[in-house]
GROMACS .gro file of C-alpha atoms in nm:
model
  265
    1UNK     CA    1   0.014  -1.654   1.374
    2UNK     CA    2  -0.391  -1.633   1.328
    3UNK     CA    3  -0.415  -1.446   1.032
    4UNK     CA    4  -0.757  -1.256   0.868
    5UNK     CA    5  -0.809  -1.128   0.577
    6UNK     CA    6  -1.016  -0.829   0.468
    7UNK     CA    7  -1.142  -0.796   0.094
    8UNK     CA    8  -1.125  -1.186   0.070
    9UNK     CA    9  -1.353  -1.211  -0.268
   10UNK     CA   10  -1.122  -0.936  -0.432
   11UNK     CA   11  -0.832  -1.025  -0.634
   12UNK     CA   12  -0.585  -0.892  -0.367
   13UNK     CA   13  -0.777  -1.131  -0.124
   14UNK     CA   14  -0.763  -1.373  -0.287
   15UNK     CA   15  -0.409  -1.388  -0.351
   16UNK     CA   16  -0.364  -1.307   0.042
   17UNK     CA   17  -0.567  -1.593   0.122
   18UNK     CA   18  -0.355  -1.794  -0.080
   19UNK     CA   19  -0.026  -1.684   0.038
   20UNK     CA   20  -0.154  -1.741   0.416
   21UNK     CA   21  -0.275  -2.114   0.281
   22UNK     CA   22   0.091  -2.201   0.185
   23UNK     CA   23   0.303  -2.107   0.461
   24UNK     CA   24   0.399  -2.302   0.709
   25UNK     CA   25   0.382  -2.030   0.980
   26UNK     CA   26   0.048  -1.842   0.974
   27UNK     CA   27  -0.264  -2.005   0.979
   28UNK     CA   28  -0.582  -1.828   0.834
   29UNK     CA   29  -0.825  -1.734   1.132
   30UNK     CA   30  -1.079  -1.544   0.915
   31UNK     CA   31  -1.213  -1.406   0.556
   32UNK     CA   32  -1.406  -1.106   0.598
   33UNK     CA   33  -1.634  -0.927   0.269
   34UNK     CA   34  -1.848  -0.659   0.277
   35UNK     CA   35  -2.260  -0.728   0.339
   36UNK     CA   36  -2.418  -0.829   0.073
   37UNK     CA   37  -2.128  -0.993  -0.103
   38UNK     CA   38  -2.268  -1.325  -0.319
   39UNK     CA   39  -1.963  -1.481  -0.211
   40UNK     CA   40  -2.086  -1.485   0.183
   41UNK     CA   41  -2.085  -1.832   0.322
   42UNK     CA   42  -1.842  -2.011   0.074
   43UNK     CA   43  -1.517  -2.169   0.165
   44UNK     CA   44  -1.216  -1.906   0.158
   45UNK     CA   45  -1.017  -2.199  -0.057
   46UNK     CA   46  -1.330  -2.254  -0.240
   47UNK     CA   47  -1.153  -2.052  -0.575
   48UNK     CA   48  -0.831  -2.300  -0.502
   49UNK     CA   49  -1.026  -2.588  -0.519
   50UNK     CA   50  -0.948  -2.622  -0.135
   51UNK     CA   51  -1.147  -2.686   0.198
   52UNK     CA   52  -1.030  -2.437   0.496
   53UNK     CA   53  -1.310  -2.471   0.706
   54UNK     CA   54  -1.303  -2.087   0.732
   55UNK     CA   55  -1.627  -1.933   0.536
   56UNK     CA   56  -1.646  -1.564   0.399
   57UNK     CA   57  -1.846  -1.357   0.657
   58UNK     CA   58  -1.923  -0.993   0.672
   59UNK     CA   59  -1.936  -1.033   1.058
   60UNK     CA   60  -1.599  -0.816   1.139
   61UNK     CA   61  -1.636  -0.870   1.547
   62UNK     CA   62  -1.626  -1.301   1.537
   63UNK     CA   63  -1.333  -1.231   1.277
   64UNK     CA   64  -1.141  -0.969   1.469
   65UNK     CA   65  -1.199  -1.231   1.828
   66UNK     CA   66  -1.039  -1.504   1.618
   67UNK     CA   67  -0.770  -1.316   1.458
   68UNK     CA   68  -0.408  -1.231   1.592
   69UNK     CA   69  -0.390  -0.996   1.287
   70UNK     CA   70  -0.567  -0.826   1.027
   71UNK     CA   71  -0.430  -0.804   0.685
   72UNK     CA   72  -0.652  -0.460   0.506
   73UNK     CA   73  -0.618  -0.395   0.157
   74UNK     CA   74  -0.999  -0.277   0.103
   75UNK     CA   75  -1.088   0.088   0.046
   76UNK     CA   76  -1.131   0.387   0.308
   77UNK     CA   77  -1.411   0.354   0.473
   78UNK     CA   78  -1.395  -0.018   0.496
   79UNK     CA   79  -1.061   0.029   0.687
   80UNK     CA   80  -1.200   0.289   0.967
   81UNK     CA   81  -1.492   0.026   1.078
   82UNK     CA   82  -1.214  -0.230   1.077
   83UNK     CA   83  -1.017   0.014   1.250
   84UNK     CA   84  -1.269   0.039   1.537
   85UNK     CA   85  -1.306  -0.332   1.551
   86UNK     CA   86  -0.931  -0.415   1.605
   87UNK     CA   87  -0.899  -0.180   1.896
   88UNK     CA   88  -1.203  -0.360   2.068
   89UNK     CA   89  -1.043  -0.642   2.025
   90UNK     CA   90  -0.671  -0.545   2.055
   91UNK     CA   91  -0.573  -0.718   1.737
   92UNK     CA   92  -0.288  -0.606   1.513
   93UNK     CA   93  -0.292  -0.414   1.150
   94UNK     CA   94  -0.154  -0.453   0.830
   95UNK     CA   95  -0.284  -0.134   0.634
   96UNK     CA   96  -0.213  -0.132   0.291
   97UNK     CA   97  -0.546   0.054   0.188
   98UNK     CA   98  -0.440   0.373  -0.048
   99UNK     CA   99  -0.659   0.669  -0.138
  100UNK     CA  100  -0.739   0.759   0.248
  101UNK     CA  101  -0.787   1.144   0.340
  102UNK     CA  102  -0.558   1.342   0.598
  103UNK     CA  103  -0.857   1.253   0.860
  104UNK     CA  104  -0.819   0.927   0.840
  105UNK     CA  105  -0.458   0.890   0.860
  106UNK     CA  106  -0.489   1.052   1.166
  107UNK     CA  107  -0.731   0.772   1.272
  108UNK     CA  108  -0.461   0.562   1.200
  109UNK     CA  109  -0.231   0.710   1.364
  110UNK     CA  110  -0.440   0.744   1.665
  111UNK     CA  111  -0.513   0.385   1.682
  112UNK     CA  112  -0.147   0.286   1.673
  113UNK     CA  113  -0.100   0.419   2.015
  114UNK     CA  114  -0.293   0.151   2.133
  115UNK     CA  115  -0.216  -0.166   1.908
  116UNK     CA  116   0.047  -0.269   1.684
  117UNK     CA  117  -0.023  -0.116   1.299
  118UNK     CA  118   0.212  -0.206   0.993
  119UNK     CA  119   0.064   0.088   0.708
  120UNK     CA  120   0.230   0.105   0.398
  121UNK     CA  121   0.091   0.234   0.046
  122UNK     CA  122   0.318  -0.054  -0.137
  123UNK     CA  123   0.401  -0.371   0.033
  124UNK     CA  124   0.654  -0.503  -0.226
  125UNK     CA  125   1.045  -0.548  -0.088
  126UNK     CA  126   1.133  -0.410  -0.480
  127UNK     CA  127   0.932  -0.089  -0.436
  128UNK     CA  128   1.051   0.001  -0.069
  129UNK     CA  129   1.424  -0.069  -0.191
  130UNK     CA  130   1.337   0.180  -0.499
  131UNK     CA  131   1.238   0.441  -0.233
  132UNK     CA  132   1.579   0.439  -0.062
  133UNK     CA  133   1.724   0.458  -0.419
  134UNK     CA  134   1.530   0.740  -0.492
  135UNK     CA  135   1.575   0.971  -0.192
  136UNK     CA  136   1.935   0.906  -0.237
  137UNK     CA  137   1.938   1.069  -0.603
  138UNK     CA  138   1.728   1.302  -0.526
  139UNK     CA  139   2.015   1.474  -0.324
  140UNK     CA  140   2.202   1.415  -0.649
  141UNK     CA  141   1.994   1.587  -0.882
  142UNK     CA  142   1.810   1.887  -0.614
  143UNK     CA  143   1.930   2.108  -0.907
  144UNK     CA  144   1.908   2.138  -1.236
  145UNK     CA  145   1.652   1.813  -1.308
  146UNK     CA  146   1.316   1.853  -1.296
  147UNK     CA  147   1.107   1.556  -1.131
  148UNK     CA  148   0.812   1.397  -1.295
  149UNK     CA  149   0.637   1.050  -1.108
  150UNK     CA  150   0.464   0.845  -1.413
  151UNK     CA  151   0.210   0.592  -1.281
  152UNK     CA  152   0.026   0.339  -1.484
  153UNK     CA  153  -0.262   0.085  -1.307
  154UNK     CA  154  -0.557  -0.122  -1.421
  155UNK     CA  155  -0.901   0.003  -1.504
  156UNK     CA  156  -1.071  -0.088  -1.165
  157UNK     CA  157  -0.844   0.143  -0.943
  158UNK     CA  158  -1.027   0.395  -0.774
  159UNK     CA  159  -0.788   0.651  -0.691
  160UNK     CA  160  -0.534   0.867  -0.814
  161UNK     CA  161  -0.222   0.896  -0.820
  162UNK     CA  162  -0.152   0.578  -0.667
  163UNK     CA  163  -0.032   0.535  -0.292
  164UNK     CA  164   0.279   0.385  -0.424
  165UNK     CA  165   0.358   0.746  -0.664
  166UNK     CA  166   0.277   0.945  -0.364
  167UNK     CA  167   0.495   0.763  -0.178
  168UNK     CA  168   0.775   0.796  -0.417
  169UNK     CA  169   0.661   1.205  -0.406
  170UNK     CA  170   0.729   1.220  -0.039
  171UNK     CA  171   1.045   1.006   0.020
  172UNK     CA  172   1.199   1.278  -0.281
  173UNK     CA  173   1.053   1.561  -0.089
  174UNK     CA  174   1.177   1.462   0.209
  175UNK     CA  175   1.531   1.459   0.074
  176UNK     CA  176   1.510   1.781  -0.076
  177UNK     CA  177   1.392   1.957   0.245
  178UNK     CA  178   1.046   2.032   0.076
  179UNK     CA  179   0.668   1.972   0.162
  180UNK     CA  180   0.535   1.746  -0.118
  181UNK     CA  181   0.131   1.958  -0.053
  182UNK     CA  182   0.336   2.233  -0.154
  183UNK     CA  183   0.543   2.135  -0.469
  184UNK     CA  184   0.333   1.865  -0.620
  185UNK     CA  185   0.134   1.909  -0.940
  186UNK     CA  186  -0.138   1.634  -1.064
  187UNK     CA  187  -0.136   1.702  -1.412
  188UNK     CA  188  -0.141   1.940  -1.655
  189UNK     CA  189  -0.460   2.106  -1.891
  190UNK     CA  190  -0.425   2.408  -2.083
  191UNK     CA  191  -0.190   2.676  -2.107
  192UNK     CA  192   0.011   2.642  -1.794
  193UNK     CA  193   0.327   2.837  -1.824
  194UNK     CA  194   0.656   2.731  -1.800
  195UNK     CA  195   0.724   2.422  -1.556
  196UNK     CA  196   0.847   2.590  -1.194
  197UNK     CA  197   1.164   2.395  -1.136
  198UNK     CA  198   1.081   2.336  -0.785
  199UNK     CA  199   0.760   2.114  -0.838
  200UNK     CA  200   0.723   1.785  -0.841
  201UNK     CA  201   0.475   1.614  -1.123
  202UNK     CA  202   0.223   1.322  -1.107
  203UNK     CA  203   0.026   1.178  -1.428
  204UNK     CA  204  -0.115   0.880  -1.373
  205UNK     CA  205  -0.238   0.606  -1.632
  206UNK     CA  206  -0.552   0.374  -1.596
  207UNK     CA  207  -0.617   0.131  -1.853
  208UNK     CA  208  -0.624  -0.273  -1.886
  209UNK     CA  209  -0.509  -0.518  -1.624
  210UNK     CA  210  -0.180  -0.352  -1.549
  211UNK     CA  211  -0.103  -0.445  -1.215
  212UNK     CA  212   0.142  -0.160  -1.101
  213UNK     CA  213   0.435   0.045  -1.316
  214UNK     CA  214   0.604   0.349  -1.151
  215UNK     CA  215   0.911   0.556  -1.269
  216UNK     CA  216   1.055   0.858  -1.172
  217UNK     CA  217   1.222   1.068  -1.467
  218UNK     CA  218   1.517   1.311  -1.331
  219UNK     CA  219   1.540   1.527  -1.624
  220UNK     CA  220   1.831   1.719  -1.687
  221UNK     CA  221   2.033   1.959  -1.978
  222UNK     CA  222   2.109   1.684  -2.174
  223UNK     CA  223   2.060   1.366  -1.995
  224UNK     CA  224   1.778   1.229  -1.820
  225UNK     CA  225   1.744   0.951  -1.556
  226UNK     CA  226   1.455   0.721  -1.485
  227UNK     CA  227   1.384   0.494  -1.188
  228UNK     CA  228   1.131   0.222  -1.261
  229UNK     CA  229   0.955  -0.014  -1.093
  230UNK     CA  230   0.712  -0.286  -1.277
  231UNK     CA  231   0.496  -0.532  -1.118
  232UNK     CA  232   0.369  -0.848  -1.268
  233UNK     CA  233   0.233  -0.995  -0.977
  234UNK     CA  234   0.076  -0.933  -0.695
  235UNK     CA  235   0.224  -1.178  -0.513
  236UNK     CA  236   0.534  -0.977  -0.436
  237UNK     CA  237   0.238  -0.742  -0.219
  238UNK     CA  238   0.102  -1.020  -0.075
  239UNK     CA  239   0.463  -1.195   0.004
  240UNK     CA  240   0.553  -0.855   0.163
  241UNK     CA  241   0.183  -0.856   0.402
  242UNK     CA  242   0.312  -1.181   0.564
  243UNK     CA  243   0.651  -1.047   0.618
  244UNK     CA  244   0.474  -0.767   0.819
  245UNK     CA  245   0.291  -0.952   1.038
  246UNK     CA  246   0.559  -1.150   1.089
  247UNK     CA  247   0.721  -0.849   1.209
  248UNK     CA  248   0.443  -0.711   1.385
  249UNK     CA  249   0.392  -1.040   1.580
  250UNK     CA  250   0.710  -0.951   1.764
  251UNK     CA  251   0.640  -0.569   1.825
  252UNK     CA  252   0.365  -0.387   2.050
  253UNK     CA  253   0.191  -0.057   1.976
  254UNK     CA  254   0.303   0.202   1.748
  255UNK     CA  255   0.297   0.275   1.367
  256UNK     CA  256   0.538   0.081   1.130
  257UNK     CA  257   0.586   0.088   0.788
  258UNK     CA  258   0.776  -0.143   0.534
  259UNK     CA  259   1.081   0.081   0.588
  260UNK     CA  260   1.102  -0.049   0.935
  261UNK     CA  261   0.992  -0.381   0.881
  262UNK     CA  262   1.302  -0.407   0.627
  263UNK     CA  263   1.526  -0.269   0.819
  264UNK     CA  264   1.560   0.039   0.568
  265UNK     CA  265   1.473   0.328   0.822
   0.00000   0.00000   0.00000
């Protein structure tokens, strides 16, 4: 499979780029960056110490021609033009962008009528496996445990809470028969009364190079119960991009997500 990558000078790129390099059954078809990027014009191996013959480009229409699939994990805005791109060109998504508003989900949503689109806030087999675990005790705990999502990332991530926490908010919502816009609360300032039993909390953590830590804490009379997930890696995101365009190679149009590529849903 002709693989591209988007965001090839950032770290998650770069590690894409890498993972595409190794395996036997993609090949990489094209490394787009944004304009202006110093690292236009080098080798995508060039930080491996390898020659692939495919240079960093910002132009996204020569990529997407090339491409059989795009693998996104840029920001917002960088997604939409890529977005408009694909569909000219009728190449497949991997989405694994976070921080995009209700607008633009419906862009993507929208666009998967007409191509193939894998969108997932967390690519990682460990953290879509702790999402089944975690809509199955929330049916175990709907009463009498309070829910609190505790997410802790590096200092260059732009958004919060993290795709993967809201994630984890809406697969528990979605087992208790609530709407996670109505029930969520993003932290907590002041004098805010007693905790409503029926909410759902986020506080999220920026500091260092942490790559990704999530738990959920069921807290009950008593006892309390946490779910964690740590990552050390990024690999296991990248590992989990090839398996969806893997999966996407042999499906048409519509919207996907890890849960389906997995076999979860």
């Amino acid at each position: 499979m002709n693989i591209a990558i988007a965001g090839a000078s950032g770290r998650m790129g770069r590690m894409l780029i890498e993972a595409v390099l190794n395996d036997p059954d993609a090949a990489l078809a094209g490394a787009l960056d944004r304009a202006g990027s110093p690292q236009l014009g080098e080798d995508a191996g060039a930080f491996l110490g390898r020659h692939t013959g495919v240079t960093l480009t910002d132009d996204v229409e020569r990529v997407m021609a090339d491409a059989d699939c795009l693998i996104d994990f840029t920001r917002p805005e960088g997604t939409m033009a890529h977005i408009e791109a694909a569909l000219r060109h009728g190449t497949k998504l991997v989405i694994g962008t976070t921080g995009m508003t209700e607008a633009q989900q419906d862009v993507v949503r929208a666009a998967s009528e007409k191509i193939g689109i894998m969108f997932a806030a967390n690519m990682s087999v460990g953290v879509n496996v702790t999402l089944k675990l975690l809509e199955f005790a929330a049916r175990y705990f709907s009463t009498g445990y309070d829910i609190e999502i505790i997410e802790a990332h590096h200092r260059h991530k732009v958004d919060a809470p993290s795709g993967t926490a809201l994630a984890m908010g809406e697969a528990i919502a979605g087992a208790l028969g609530r709407d996670l816009k109505d029930c969520a609360v993003y932290g907590r300032h002041g004098v805010t009364g007693e905790r409503d039993p029926s909410t759902i909390g986020f506080s999220a953590i920026r500091g260092g190079d942490i790559v990704g830590d999530h738990t959920v804490l069921f807290a009950g009379t008593g006892e309390r119960i946490e779910i964690t997930h740590k990552s050390a890696s990024r690999v296991s995101y990248a590992q989990g991009a090839l398996r969806a365009a893997r999966f996407l190679a042999a499906h048409g149009a519509g919207l996907y997500d890890m849960q389906d590529v997995l076999g979860l849903r």
